[in-house]
Coordinates of C-alpha atoms and ligand atoms in Angstrom, one line a residue:
M294 CA -98.9 -46.7 -0.6
S295 CA -100.6 -46.8 -4.3
K296 CA -103.5 -45.1 -4.9
Y297 CA -105.7 -46.2 -7.7
K298 CA -108.9 -44.1 -9.2
I299 CA -111.5 -46.4 -10.2
V300 CA -114.4 -45.2 -12.5
V301 CA -117.7 -47.3 -11.5
L302 CA -120.7 -47.4 -13.9
P303 CA -123.5 -49.7 -12.4
G304 CA -125.8 -48.9 -15.3
D305 CA -129.0 -50.8 -15.8
G306 CA -131.4 -53.6 -14.3
I307 CA -129.0 -55.6 -12.4
G308 CA -126.0 -53.9 -12.8
P309 CA -126.0 -51.9 -9.4
E310 CA -126.8 -55.2 -7.6
I311 CA -123.6 -57.1 -9.4
V312 CA -121.4 -54.3 -8.9
D313 CA -122.3 -53.4 -5.2
E314 CA -121.1 -57.0 -4.5
A315 CA -117.8 -56.3 -6.5
L316 CA -117.2 -53.0 -4.9
K317 CA -117.8 -55.1 -1.4
V318 CA -115.0 -57.2 -2.4
L319 CA -112.5 -54.7 -3.4
K320 CA -113.3 -52.8 -0.4
T321 CA -112.8 -55.8 2.0
L322 CA -109.5 -56.4 0.1
E323 CA -108.5 -52.9 0.4
G324 CA -109.7 -53.0 4.1
A325 CA -107.1 -56.2 4.8
S326 CA -104.3 -54.4 3.1
N327 CA -102.0 -51.8 4.0
K328 CA -100.8 -51.1 0.7
L329 CA -103.8 -50.7 -1.4
D330 CA -106.0 -47.3 -1.7
F331 CA -108.8 -47.2 -4.2
E332 CA -110.9 -44.2 -4.9
F333 CA -114.2 -45.0 -6.5
L334 CA -115.9 -42.4 -8.2
Q335 CA -119.6 -44.2 -9.3
F336 CA -122.1 -42.6 -12.0
E337 CA -125.6 -43.6 -12.4
C338 CA -126.1 -44.2 -16.3
G339 CA -127.6 -46.0 -19.1
G340 CA -131.4 -46.5 -20.3
Q341 CA -133.0 -46.0 -16.7
Y342 CA -130.8 -42.9 -15.8
Y343 CA -132.3 -41.6 -19.3
L344 CA -135.6 -42.2 -18.3
K345 CA -135.3 -41.0 -14.9
T346 CA -133.3 -37.5 -15.6
G347 CA -135.5 -36.7 -18.5
R348 CA -132.5 -34.9 -19.8
K349 CA -132.0 -37.0 -23.0
E350 CA -128.6 -38.2 -21.9
E351 CA -127.2 -41.7 -21.0
W352 CA -124.7 -41.1 -19.0
P353 CA -123.4 -37.2 -17.2
P354 CA -121.5 -35.9 -20.0
E355 CA -118.5 -35.1 -18.0
V356 CA -118.2 -38.9 -17.4
F357 CA -116.2 -39.9 -20.6
D358 CA -113.3 -37.2 -19.6
I359 CA -113.3 -38.4 -16.4
C360 CA -112.7 -42.2 -17.8
K361 CA -109.8 -41.2 -20.2
N362 CA -107.9 -38.4 -18.1
E363 CA -108.3 -39.5 -14.6
A364 CA -109.4 -43.2 -14.0
D365 CA -106.6 -45.5 -13.5
A366 CA -109.6 -48.2 -14.8
I367 CA -113.3 -48.8 -15.4
L368 CA -115.6 -51.0 -13.8
L369 CA -119.0 -51.6 -15.5
G370 CA -122.1 -53.4 -14.7
A371 CA -124.3 -53.6 -17.6
I372 CA -126.0 -51.3 -20.3
G373 CA -129.2 -51.4 -22.0
W374 CA -132.8 -51.4 -20.5
T375 CA -135.7 -53.4 -21.7
D376 CA -139.1 -52.9 -19.9
P377 CA -139.6 -56.8 -19.1
K378 CA -143.3 -56.1 -19.5
T379 CA -143.8 -54.5 -22.7
G380 CA -140.7 -55.7 -24.5
K381 CA -139.7 -52.1 -25.6
T382 CA -135.7 -51.2 -25.2
V383 CA -135.1 -47.6 -24.3
S384 CA -133.9 -46.3 -27.9
Y385 CA -133.3 -42.7 -29.6
P386 CA -135.8 -41.9 -32.4
S387 CA -133.3 -43.1 -34.8
G388 CA -133.7 -46.6 -33.1
K389 CA -130.6 -46.8 -31.8
M390 CA -130.3 -48.2 -28.2
V391 CA -129.8 -45.9 -25.2
G392 CA -126.5 -46.9 -23.8
L393 CA -124.5 -47.7 -26.6
E394 CA -122.9 -44.5 -26.6
I395 CA -121.3 -45.6 -23.0
L396 CA -120.2 -49.2 -24.1
F397 CA -119.1 -48.1 -27.3
G398 CA -117.9 -44.4 -26.3
L399 CA -115.4 -46.2 -24.0
R400 CA -114.5 -48.9 -26.1
F401 CA -113.9 -46.9 -29.1
G402 CA -113.4 -43.6 -27.3
L403 CA -110.6 -44.9 -25.5
D404 CA -109.6 -47.5 -28.0
L405 CA -109.7 -50.6 -26.1
Y406 CA -109.1 -52.6 -28.9
A407 CA -108.4 -56.4 -27.1
N408 CA -111.6 -57.7 -25.4
I409 CA -110.1 -60.4 -22.7
R410 CA -112.7 -63.5 -22.3
P411 CA -111.3 -66.1 -20.3
T412 CA -113.3 -69.6 -20.4
K413 CA -112.3 -71.1 -17.2
L414 CA -114.1 -73.8 -15.3
Y415 CA -114.1 -73.8 -11.7
E416 CA -114.0 -76.8 -9.4
N417 CA -117.5 -77.8 -8.5
V418 CA -119.3 -75.6 -10.4
P419 CA -122.4 -78.0 -12.2
H420 CA -123.7 -77.2 -16.0
K421 CA -127.2 -76.6 -16.6
I422 CA -128.3 -78.6 -19.5
S423 CA -132.1 -78.8 -20.2
G424 CA -133.0 -78.3 -16.8
E425 CA -130.4 -80.7 -15.0
F426 CA -127.6 -79.6 -13.1
R427 CA -124.8 -81.8 -14.1
Q428 CA -121.0 -82.0 -14.4
I429 CA -120.1 -82.3 -18.2
W430 CA -116.9 -81.0 -18.9
D431 CA -114.0 -81.4 -16.4
P432 CA -112.7 -78.2 -15.0
K433 CA -108.8 -79.1 -15.6
N434 CA -110.2 -79.2 -19.5
V435 CA -111.4 -75.8 -19.7
D436 CA -109.1 -72.9 -19.6
F437 CA -108.8 -70.7 -22.2
V438 CA -109.0 -67.2 -23.4
T439 CA -110.4 -65.4 -26.4
I440 CA -109.4 -62.5 -27.3
R441 CA -111.8 -60.6 -29.2
E442 CA -111.3 -57.6 -31.2
N443 CA -112.9 -54.9 -30.0
T444 CA -113.1 -51.5 -32.2
E445 CA -114.0 -52.9 -35.9
G446 CA -115.6 -55.7 -38.2
L447 CA -119.3 -55.5 -37.8
Y448 CA -119.5 -53.1 -35.0
A449 CA -117.6 -50.2 -36.7
D450 CA -120.0 -47.2 -37.6
T451 CA -120.7 -48.2 -40.9
H452 CA -124.3 -48.9 -40.5
G453 CA -126.6 -47.4 -43.1
G454 CA -129.6 -48.1 -44.8
L455 CA -132.0 -47.0 -47.9
N456 CA -135.2 -45.0 -46.5
R457 CA -137.5 -43.8 -49.3
G458 CA -140.7 -42.5 -47.9
G459 CA -140.5 -43.2 -44.4
Q460 CA -139.8 -47.0 -44.3
I461 CA -136.3 -48.7 -44.4
E462 CA -135.9 -51.1 -47.3
V463 CA -132.2 -51.8 -47.0
A464 CA -130.3 -52.1 -43.8
T465 CA -126.5 -52.5 -44.3
D466 CA -123.5 -53.4 -41.9
V467 CA -120.4 -53.0 -43.4
R468 CA -117.6 -55.4 -41.8
L469 CA -114.8 -53.6 -42.0
I470 CA -111.6 -55.0 -40.8
T471 CA -108.2 -53.3 -41.2
R472 CA -104.4 -54.0 -41.1
K473 CA -104.0 -51.8 -38.2
G474 CA -106.7 -53.4 -36.1
A475 CA -105.9 -56.9 -36.8
E476 CA -102.3 -56.4 -36.2
R477 CA -102.4 -54.9 -32.9
V478 CA -105.1 -57.7 -31.5
I479 CA -103.2 -60.4 -32.8
K480 CA -99.9 -59.2 -31.4
F481 CA -101.8 -58.5 -28.2
A482 CA -103.1 -62.3 -28.3
F483 CA -99.7 -63.9 -29.0
D484 CA -98.5 -61.0 -25.9
Y485 CA -101.2 -62.6 -23.8
C486 CA -100.2 -66.1 -24.5
T487 CA -96.6 -65.2 -23.8
R488 CA -97.5 -63.6 -20.6
R489 CA -100.2 -66.3 -19.2
N490 CA -97.7 -69.1 -20.0
K491 CA -100.1 -71.5 -19.1
G492 CA -100.6 -73.5 -22.6
S493 CA -103.5 -75.5 -23.4
P494 CA -105.1 -78.2 -21.0
K495 CA -104.4 -80.8 -23.4
D496 CA -100.5 -80.9 -24.0
G497 CA -99.3 -77.8 -22.1
K498 CA -98.4 -76.2 -25.5
L499 CA -98.5 -72.5 -25.8
R500 CA -100.9 -71.8 -29.2
V501 CA -103.0 -69.0 -30.2
T502 CA -105.4 -70.1 -32.8
C503 CA -106.7 -67.8 -35.2
V504 CA -110.3 -68.1 -35.6
D505 CA -112.1 -66.7 -38.7
K506 CA -113.9 -67.0 -42.0
S507 CA -111.2 -67.0 -44.2
N508 CA -112.6 -69.9 -46.6
V509 CA -115.1 -67.0 -47.7
T510 CA -114.7 -63.2 -46.2
A511 CA -112.0 -61.1 -47.5
G512 CA -112.0 -59.2 -44.1
C513 CA -111.1 -62.7 -42.6
K514 CA -108.7 -63.5 -45.6
L515 CA -106.9 -60.2 -44.3
F516 CA -107.0 -61.3 -40.9
R517 CA -105.4 -64.7 -41.0
S518 CA -102.6 -63.5 -43.4
I519 CA -101.6 -60.6 -40.9
Y520 CA -101.8 -63.4 -38.3
Q521 CA -99.4 -65.5 -40.5
E522 CA -97.3 -62.5 -40.4
I523 CA -96.9 -61.9 -37.1
A524 CA -96.6 -65.6 -35.8
P525 CA -93.3 -66.6 -36.9
K526 CA -92.3 -63.9 -34.4
Y527 CA -93.3 -66.1 -31.4
P528 CA -91.5 -69.3 -32.0
N529 CA -92.6 -70.6 -29.0
I530 CA -96.4 -70.4 -29.9
Q531 CA -97.7 -73.3 -31.8
E532 CA -99.8 -71.5 -34.8
D533 CA -103.2 -73.0 -35.1
Y534 CA -106.5 -72.5 -37.2
A535 CA -110.1 -72.7 -36.6
F536 CA -113.1 -71.6 -39.2
I537 CA -115.5 -70.1 -37.0
D538 CA -118.4 -72.5 -37.5
A539 CA -116.4 -75.5 -36.8
F540 CA -114.8 -73.7 -33.9
T541 CA -118.2 -73.5 -32.1
Q542 CA -118.3 -77.4 -31.9
W543 CA -114.6 -77.8 -31.1
I544 CA -115.0 -75.4 -27.8
V545 CA -117.4 -77.8 -26.8
R546 CA -116.3 -80.9 -27.7
T547 CA -112.8 -80.6 -27.0
P548 CA -112.4 -77.1 -25.1
E549 CA -108.7 -78.9 -23.7
W550 CA -107.1 -78.0 -26.6
F551 CA -107.1 -74.3 -26.9
D552 CA -105.2 -71.9 -24.6
V553 CA -105.8 -68.5 -26.6
C554 CA -108.0 -67.7 -29.3
V555 CA -108.0 -64.4 -31.6
V556 CA -110.9 -63.7 -32.9
A557 CA -113.2 -60.7 -35.2
N558 CA -115.5 -58.3 -33.0
M559 CA -118.8 -60.2 -33.5
F560 CA -117.7 -63.8 -34.0
G561 CA -116.2 -63.3 -30.6
D562 CA -119.0 -61.8 -29.2
I563 CA -121.3 -64.9 -30.0
A564 CA -118.5 -67.5 -29.4
T565 CA -118.0 -66.4 -26.0
D566 CA -121.6 -66.4 -24.8
L567 CA -121.4 -70.1 -26.1
A568 CA -118.2 -70.6 -24.4
A569 CA -119.9 -69.5 -20.8
V570 CA -122.0 -72.9 -21.0
L571 CA -118.6 -74.3 -20.1
Q572 CA -118.1 -72.5 -17.3
G573 CA -121.1 -73.4 -15.9
S574 CA -123.2 -70.1 -16.3
L575 CA -123.2 -66.6 -18.3
G576 CA -122.8 -65.6 -14.7
M577 CA -119.5 -66.7 -14.4
A578 CA -118.0 -65.2 -17.5
A579 CA -116.0 -61.8 -16.8
S580 CA -114.3 -59.5 -19.3
G581 CA -111.8 -56.5 -19.7
N582 CA -111.6 -54.2 -22.6
V583 CA -108.2 -52.8 -22.9
G584 CA -106.2 -50.9 -25.2
D585 CA -102.2 -49.2 -24.7
K586 CA -103.4 -46.7 -22.1
H587 CA -107.3 -47.6 -20.7
G588 CA -108.6 -50.6 -19.1
M589 CA -112.5 -51.2 -18.6
F590 CA -113.9 -54.5 -17.1
E591 CA -117.0 -56.0 -16.8
P592 CA -119.3 -59.3 -17.2
I593 CA -120.5 -60.2 -20.6
H594 CA -123.9 -60.6 -19.5
G595 CA -126.6 -58.2 -20.5
S596 CA -129.2 -56.2 -17.8
A597 CA -131.7 -58.9 -17.0
P598 CA -134.2 -56.7 -16.4
K599 CA -136.4 -59.3 -15.4
Y600 CA -134.5 -60.0 -12.4
T601 CA -133.9 -56.7 -11.6
G602 CA -134.1 -55.8 -8.2
K603 CA -134.9 -59.5 -6.8
N604 CA -131.1 -60.2 -5.5
V605 CA -130.8 -63.4 -7.0
I606 CA -128.4 -62.8 -10.0
N607 CA -124.7 -64.4 -9.7
P608 CA -122.4 -61.8 -9.0
L609 CA -119.1 -63.5 -9.7
A610 CA -118.9 -62.7 -13.2
T611 CA -118.3 -59.1 -12.0
I612 CA -116.3 -60.2 -8.9
F613 CA -113.8 -61.8 -11.6
A614 CA -113.7 -58.7 -13.7
A615 CA -112.7 -57.2 -10.8
S616 CA -110.1 -59.4 -9.9
M617 CA -109.2 -59.0 -13.7
M618 CA -108.9 -55.3 -13.4
L619 CA -106.4 -55.7 -10.5
D620 CA -104.4 -57.9 -12.6
W621 CA -104.2 -55.7 -15.6
L622 CA -103.5 -52.5 -13.2
S623 CA -100.8 -54.5 -12.1
M624 CA -98.8 -55.0 -15.5
K625 CA -99.9 -51.7 -16.4
N626 CA -98.0 -50.4 -13.1
N627 CA -94.8 -52.8 -13.9
D628 CA -96.5 -56.0 -12.3
E629 CA -97.2 -54.3 -9.1
P630 CA -97.0 -57.4 -6.7
T631 CA -99.8 -55.9 -4.3
L632 CA -102.2 -55.6 -7.2
K633 CA -101.2 -59.2 -8.4
S634 CA -101.8 -60.8 -5.2
G635 CA -104.9 -59.0 -4.6
A636 CA -106.1 -60.5 -8.3
D637 CA -105.2 -64.1 -6.9
M638 CA -106.6 -63.6 -3.8
I639 CA -110.3 -62.9 -5.1
E640 CA -110.0 -65.8 -7.8
K641 CA -108.6 -68.1 -4.7
A642 CA -111.8 -67.0 -2.4
I643 CA -114.1 -67.3 -5.1
Q644 CA -113.1 -70.7 -5.7
L645 CA -113.0 -71.6 -2.1
V646 CA -116.9 -70.6 -1.5
L647 CA -117.3 -72.8 -4.5
N648 CA -115.7 -75.6 -3.0
E649 CA -118.1 -75.6 0.2
G650 CA -121.1 -75.4 -2.3
K651 CA -123.2 -73.9 0.2
I652 CA -123.8 -70.4 -1.2
R653 CA -124.6 -70.3 -4.7
T654 CA -127.4 -68.4 -6.8
Y655 CA -130.0 -70.0 -8.6
D656 CA -128.2 -70.3 -12.0
L657 CA -125.7 -72.6 -10.5
G658 CA -128.4 -75.1 -8.8
G659 CA -128.4 -72.9 -5.5
N660 CA -130.9 -70.4 -4.0
S661 CA -128.4 -67.9 -2.4
S662 CA -128.9 -64.1 -2.9
T663 CA -126.6 -62.0 -5.0
S664 CA -125.4 -60.4 -1.7
Q665 CA -125.0 -63.7 0.5
V666 CA -122.3 -64.4 -2.4
G667 CA -120.7 -61.1 -1.9
D668 CA -120.4 -61.5 1.4
A669 CA -119.1 -65.0 1.4
V670 CA -116.3 -64.2 -1.2
S671 CA -115.6 -61.0 0.9
A672 CA -115.3 -63.2 4.2
K673 CA -113.1 -65.6 2.1
V674 CA -110.9 -62.6 1.1
K675 CA -110.4 -61.5 4.8
E676 CA -109.4 -64.8 5.9
L677 CA -106.6 -65.2 3.1
A678 CA -105.6 -61.9 3.6
R679 CA -105.0 -62.7 7.9
N680 CA -103.5 -66.0 6.9
M681 CA -100.8 -64.3 4.3
Ligands
IPM233 C1 -121.1 -57.6 -24.8 C2 -122.8 -57.2 -25.3 C3 -122.6 -56.4 -26.3 C4 -121.6 -56.5 -27.4 C5 -123.7 -55.6 -26.7 C6 -124.7 -55.2 -25.0 C7 -123.6 -54.2 -27.5 O1 -122.8 -58.7 -25.9 O2 -120.2 -57.3 -24.2 O3 -120.6 -59.0 -25.4 O4 -122.3 -56.8 -28.6 O5 -120.3 -56.4 -26.9
MG234 MG1 -122.2 -60.1 -25.8

């Protein structure tokens, strides 16, 4: 029996609702297996926690060390609270959003340099375009993974400004690209492509696309030149290039071309929200923030304040994130088969629920609640485990 300690950070807004469903599924899996043992350490945190406690802290101060020294993995819901009535985001006097210290504290502090963002369309998932639900992309054509650099670029702590007499006149965000940062994330993308071993839906070829703006920016020129140093070391993987602006239209027009894409921090942030449209909804898009030692898993969407407490948000992105967490834990523990089969089982259970088409949240054209989706996926996990 292997025991895994998971730090759970539900965070703000709908975070606790979706995390509850992911935990429900993980506990079902644990209950159905005689080899899995999870210990969940859950902590309140985020903008609402800051308001509630009045302690001027966004998470209990010991949590970072627990994440660093004790956790096998971290599962996070959503961070940041904007009051839906006033539109005001809980912020420090400096203007910095309360909660970023958690997200960036973990991404930077645990050196989670690769943000893995799969764009996969499951069967029987419609796309909502201009208010209509219809099938636009073929599920077999949408299955690529974006590896977003996660510790530098426009998110490096290089923000500054010029303030003469109480008013900010000039604000700067230096876009920092380093050799170390680029090298490790590009190598990660090639290794990820090798392990995934799927290739692009179009031709089955293993391919890593370098997505940048190297026709203009110095940082991207460095990023691309490092990609060109690394690519020849992976002769089985096809080299491929795209400028970020053109990339955004290619992923819509011909998603089937892409297998694994590697991209700098903020380009990846923006492109993967667009890519979520191909998956049917932001509510389907999960991510894993990983480094050499630690991993933190979360949906890519935010805390959706206006839906908070309504039990209507799609929990599948977070349930997928939990599945990614097990897959990563499996790899980290030398491809531990129980974890890998648990990850696969969750994915399969979700597809079975989608196939039946009865239980789905509003973003996918249904009217089921958040907890009904979690219940349905858990029931399928139980069924799959029984028939194993
Ligand atoms: C994401 C989010 C975050 C990011 C925000 C909340 C800081 O948009 O994970 O994609 O920009 O990385
Ligand atoms: Mg984002």
